[in-house]
PDB file of C-alpha atoms in Angstrom:
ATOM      1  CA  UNK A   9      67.432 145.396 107.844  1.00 55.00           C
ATOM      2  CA  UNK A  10      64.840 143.219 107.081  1.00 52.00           C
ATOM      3  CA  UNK A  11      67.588 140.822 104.531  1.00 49.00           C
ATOM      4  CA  UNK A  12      69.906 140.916 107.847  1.00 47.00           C
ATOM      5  CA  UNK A  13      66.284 139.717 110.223  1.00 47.00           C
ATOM      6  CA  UNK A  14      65.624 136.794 106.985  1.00 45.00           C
ATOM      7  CA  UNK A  15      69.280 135.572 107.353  1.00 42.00           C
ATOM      8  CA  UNK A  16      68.927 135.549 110.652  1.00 45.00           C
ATOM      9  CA  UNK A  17      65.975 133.090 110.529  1.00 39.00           C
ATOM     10  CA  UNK A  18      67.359 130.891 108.074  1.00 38.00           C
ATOM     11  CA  UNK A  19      70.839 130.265 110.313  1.00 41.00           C
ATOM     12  CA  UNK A  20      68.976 129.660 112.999  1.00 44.00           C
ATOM     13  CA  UNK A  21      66.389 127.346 111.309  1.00 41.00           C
ATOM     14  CA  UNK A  22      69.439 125.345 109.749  1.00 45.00           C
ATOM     15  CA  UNK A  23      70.601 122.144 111.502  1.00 50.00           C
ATOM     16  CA  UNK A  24      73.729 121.774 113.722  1.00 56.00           C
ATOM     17  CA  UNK A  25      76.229 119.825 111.734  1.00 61.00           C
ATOM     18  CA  UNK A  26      78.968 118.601 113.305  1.00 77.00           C
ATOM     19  CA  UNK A  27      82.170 118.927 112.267  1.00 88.00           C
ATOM     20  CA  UNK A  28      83.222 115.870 110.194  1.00 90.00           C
ATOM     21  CA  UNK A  29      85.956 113.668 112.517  1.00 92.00           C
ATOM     22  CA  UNK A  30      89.662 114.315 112.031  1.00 87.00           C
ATOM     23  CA  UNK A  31      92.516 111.919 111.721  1.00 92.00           C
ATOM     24  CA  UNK A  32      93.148 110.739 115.484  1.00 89.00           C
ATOM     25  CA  UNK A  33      89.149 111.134 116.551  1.00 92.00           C
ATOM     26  CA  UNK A  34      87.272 108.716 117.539  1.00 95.00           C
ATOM     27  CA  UNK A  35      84.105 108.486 114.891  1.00 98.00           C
ATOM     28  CA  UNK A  36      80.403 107.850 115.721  1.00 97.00           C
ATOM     29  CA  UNK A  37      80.507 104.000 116.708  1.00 97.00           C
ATOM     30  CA  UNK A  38      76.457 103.548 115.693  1.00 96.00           C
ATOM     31  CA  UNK A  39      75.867 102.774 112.253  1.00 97.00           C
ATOM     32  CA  UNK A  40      72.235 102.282 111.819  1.00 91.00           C
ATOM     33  CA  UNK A  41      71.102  98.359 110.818  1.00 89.00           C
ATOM     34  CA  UNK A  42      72.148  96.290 108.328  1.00 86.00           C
ATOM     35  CA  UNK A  43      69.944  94.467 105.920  1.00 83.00           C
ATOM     36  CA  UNK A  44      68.934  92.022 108.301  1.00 87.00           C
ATOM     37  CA  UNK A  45      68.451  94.737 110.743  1.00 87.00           C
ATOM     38  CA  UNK A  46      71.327  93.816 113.119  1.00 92.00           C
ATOM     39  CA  UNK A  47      72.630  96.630 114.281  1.00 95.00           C
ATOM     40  CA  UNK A  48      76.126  97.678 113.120  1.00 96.00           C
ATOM     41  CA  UNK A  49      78.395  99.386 115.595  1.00 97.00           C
ATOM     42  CA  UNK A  50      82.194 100.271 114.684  1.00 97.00           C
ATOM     43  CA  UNK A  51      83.541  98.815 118.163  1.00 96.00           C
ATOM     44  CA  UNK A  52      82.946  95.557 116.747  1.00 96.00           C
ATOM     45  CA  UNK A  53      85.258  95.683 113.881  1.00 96.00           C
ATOM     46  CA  UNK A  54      88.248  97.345 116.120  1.00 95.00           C
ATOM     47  CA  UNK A  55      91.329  95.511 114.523  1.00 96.00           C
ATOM     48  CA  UNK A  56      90.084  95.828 110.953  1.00 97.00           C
ATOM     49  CA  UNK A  57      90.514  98.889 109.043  1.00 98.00           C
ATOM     50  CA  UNK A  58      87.010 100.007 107.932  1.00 98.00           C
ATOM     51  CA  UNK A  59      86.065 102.125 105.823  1.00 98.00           C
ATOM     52  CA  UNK A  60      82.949 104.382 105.822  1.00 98.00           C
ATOM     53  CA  UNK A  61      81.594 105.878 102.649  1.00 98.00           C
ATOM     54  CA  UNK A  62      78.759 107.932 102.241  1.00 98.00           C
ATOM     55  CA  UNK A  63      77.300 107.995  98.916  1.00 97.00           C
ATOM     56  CA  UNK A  64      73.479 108.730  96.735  1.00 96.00           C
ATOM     57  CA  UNK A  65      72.443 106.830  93.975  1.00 93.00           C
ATOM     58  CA  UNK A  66      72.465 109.996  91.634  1.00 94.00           C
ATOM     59  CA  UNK A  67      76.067 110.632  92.322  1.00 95.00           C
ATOM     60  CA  UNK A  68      78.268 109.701  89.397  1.00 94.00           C
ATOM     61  CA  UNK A  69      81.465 109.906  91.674  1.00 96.00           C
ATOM     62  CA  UNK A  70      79.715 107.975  94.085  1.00 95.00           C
ATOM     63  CA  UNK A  71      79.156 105.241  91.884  1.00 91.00           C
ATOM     64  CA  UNK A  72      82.541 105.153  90.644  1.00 93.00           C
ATOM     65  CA  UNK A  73      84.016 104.947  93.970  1.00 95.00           C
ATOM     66  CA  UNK A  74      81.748 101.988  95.091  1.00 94.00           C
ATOM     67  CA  UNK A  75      83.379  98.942  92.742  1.00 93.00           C
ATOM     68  CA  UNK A  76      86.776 100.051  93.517  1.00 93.00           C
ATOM     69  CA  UNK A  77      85.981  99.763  97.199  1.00 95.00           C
ATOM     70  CA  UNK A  78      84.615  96.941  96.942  1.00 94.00           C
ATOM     71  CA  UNK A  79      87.103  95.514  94.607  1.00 93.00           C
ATOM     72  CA  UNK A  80      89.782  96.760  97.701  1.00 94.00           C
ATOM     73  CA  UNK A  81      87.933  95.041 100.397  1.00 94.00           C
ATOM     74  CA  UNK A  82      87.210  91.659  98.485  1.00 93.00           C
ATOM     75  CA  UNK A  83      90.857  91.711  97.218  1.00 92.00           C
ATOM     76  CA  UNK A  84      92.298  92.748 101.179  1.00 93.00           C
ATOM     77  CA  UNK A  85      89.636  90.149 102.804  1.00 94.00           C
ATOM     78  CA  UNK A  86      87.131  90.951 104.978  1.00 94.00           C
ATOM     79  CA  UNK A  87      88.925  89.866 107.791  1.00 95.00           C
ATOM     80  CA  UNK A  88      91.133  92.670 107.822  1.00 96.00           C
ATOM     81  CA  UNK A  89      89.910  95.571 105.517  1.00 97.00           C
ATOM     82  CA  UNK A  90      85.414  95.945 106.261  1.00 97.00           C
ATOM     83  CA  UNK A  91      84.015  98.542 103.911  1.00 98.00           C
ATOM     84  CA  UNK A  92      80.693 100.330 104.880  1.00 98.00           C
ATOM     85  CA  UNK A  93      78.508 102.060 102.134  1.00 97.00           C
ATOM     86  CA  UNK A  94      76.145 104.399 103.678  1.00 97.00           C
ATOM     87  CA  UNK A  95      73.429 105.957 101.086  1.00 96.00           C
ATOM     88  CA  UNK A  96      72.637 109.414 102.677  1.00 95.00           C
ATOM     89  CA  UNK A  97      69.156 110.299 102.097  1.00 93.00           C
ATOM     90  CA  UNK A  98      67.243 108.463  99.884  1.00 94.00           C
ATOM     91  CA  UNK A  99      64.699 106.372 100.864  1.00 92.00           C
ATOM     92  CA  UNK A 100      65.808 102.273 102.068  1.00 89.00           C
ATOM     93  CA  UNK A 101      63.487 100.363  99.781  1.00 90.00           C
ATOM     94  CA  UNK A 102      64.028 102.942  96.906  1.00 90.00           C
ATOM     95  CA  UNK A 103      67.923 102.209  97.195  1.00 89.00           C
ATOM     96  CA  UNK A 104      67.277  98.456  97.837  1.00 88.00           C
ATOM     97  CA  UNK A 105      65.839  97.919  95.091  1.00 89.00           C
ATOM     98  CA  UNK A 106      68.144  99.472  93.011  1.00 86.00           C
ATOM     99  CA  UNK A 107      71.207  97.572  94.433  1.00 87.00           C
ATOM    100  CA  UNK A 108      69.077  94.538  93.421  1.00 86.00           C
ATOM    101  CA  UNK A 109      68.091  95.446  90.270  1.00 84.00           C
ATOM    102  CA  UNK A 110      71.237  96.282  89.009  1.00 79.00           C
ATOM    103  CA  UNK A 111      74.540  94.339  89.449  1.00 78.00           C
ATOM    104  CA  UNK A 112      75.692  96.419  92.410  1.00 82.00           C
ATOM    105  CA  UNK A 113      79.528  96.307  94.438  1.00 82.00           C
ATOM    106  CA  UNK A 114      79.198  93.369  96.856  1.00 89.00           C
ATOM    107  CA  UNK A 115      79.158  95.794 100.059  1.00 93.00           C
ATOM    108  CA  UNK A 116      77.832  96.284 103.388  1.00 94.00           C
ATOM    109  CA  UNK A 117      75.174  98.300 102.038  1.00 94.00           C
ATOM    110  CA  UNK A 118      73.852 100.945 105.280  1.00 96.00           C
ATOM    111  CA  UNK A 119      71.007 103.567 104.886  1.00 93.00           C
ATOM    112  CA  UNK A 120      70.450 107.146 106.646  1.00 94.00           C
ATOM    113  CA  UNK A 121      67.231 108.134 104.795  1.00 90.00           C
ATOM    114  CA  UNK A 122      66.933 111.151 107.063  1.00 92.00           C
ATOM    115  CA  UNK A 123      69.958 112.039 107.771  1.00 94.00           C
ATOM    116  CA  UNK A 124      70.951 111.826 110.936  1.00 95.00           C
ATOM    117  CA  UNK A 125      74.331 109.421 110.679  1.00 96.00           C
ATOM    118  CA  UNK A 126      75.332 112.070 108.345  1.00 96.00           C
ATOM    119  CA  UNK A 127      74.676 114.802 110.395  1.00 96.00           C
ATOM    120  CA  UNK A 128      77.060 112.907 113.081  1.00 95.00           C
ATOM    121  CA  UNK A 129      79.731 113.036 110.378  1.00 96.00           C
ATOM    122  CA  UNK A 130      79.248 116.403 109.433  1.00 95.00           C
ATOM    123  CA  UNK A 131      78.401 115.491 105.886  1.00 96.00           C
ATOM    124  CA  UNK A 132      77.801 118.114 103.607  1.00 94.00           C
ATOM    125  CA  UNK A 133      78.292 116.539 100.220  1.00 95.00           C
ATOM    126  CA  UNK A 134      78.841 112.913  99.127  1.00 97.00           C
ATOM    127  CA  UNK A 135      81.101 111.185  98.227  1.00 97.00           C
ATOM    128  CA  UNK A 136      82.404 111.429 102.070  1.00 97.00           C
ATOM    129  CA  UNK A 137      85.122 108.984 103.000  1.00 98.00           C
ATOM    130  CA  UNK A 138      86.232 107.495 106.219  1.00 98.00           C
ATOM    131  CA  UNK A 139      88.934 105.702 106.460  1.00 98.00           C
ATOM    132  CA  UNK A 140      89.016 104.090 110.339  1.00 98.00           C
ATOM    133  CA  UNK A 141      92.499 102.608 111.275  1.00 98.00           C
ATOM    134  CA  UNK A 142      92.531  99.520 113.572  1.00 97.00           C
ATOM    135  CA  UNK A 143      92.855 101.116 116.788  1.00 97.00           C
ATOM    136  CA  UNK A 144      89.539 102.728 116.206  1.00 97.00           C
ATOM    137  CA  UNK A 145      90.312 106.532 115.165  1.00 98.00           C
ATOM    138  CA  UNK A 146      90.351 108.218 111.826  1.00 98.00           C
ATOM    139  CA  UNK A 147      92.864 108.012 109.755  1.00 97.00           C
ATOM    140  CA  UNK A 148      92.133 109.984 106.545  1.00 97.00           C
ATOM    141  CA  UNK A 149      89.573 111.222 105.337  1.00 97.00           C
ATOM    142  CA  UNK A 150      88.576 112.117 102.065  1.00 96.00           C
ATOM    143  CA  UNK A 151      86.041 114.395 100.588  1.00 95.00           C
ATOM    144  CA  UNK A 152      85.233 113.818  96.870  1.00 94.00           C
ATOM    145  CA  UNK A 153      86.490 111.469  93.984  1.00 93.00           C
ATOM    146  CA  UNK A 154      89.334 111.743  91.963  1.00 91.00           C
ATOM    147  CA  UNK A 155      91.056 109.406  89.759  1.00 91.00           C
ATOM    148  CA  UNK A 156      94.106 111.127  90.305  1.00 92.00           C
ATOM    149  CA  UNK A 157      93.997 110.737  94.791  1.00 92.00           C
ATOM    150  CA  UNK A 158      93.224 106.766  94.049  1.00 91.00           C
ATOM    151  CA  UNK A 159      96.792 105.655  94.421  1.00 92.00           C
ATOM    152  CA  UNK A 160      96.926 107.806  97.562  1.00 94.00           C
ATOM    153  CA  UNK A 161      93.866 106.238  99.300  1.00 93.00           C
ATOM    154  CA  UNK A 162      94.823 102.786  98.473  1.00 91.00           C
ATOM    155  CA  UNK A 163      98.277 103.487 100.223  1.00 93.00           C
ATOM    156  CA  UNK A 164      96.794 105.004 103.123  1.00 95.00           C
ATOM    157  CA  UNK A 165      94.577 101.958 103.072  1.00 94.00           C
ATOM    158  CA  UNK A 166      97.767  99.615 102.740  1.00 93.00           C
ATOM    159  CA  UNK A 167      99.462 101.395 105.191  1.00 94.00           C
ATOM    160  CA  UNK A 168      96.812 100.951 107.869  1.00 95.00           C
ATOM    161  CA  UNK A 169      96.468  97.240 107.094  1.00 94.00           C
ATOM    162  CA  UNK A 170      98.479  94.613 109.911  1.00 92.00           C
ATOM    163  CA  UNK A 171     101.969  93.718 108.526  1.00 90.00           C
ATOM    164  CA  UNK A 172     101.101  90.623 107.643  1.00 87.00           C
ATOM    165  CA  UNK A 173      98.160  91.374 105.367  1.00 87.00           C
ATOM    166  CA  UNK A 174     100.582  93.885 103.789  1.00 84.00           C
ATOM    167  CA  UNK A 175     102.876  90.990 103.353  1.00 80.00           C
ATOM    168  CA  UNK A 176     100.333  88.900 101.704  1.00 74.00           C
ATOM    169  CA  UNK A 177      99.172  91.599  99.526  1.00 61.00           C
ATOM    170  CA  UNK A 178     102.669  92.242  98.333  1.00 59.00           C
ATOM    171  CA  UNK A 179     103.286  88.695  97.225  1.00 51.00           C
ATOM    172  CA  UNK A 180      99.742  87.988  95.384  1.00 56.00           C
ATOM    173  CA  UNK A 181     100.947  91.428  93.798  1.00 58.00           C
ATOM    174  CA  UNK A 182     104.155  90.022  92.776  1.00 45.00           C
ATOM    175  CA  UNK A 183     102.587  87.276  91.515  1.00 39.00           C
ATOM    176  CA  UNK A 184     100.383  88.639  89.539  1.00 48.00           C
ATOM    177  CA  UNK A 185      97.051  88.004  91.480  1.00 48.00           C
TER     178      UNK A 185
END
């Protein structure tokens, strides 16, 4: 009785996490701040595909998935294709430093030190991945890394992109840039 009265306590001392947005939902449209403390809002990229990742420092997945996003959006153009890195839960000047420090993805670098955003997203685990079409609703989503679901995440990305970006993309590709 008294394990059933401790579990009890626990669930109901655990936070409400929402359930993360599926394809079709609209996702939380507040961000948090950018670096320069402007505040980021998804509305305002409606058009682009974005894509929100949450990641931590001390995730090796993370930090595998962070150059090749950034790689995407630099090769796509920020003018269609807007990547968001959100570090979940470590503190801002802790992680700023670090992205200085080191020689960092050039991203739009957000922070949720306590967890909040996340908790919007129903995070549970990073890497979390958001991929927002143009219209404004999920598209995919993807939990985890894997070397092996790459090409399939940079087809949904493709896919999502305006025909002529896709067009553009396919002739750099052919060739060779």
């Amino acid at each position: 009785m008294r394990a059933w009265a401790i579990a009890g306590l626990l669930l109901a001392a655990a936070p409400a996490w929402a359930a993360p947005p599926a394809r079709g939902d609209v996702p939380p449209q507040a961000l948090g701040n950018d670096r320069k403390g402007n505040p980021v809002n998804l509305a305002e990229q409606r058009g682009k595909v974005v894509i929100v990742t949450f990641w931590a420092s001390w995730c090796g997945p993370c930090r595998k998935e962070l150059p090749i996003l950034a790689h995407l959006q630099q090769v796509v153009g920020e003018d269609a294709l807007k990547v968001y890195a959100v570090n979940w839960g470590e503190p801002r000047l802790e992680v700023s430093r670090l992205i200085r420090q080191r020689d960092w993805p050039k991203l739009e670098y957000l922070h949720d030190p306590g967890g909040a955003l996340a908790e919007q997203f129903g995070i549970v685990a990073v890497p979390h991945m958001f991929i927002v079409g143009r219209d404004g609703t999920v598209a995919h989503a993807h939990r985890g890394y894997s070397e092996a679901s790459l090409p399939q995440i940079m087809q949904q990305v493709i896919d999502a992109l305006p025909e002529e970006v896709r067009n553009r993309e396919a002739g750099a590709a052919a060739l060779g840039h």
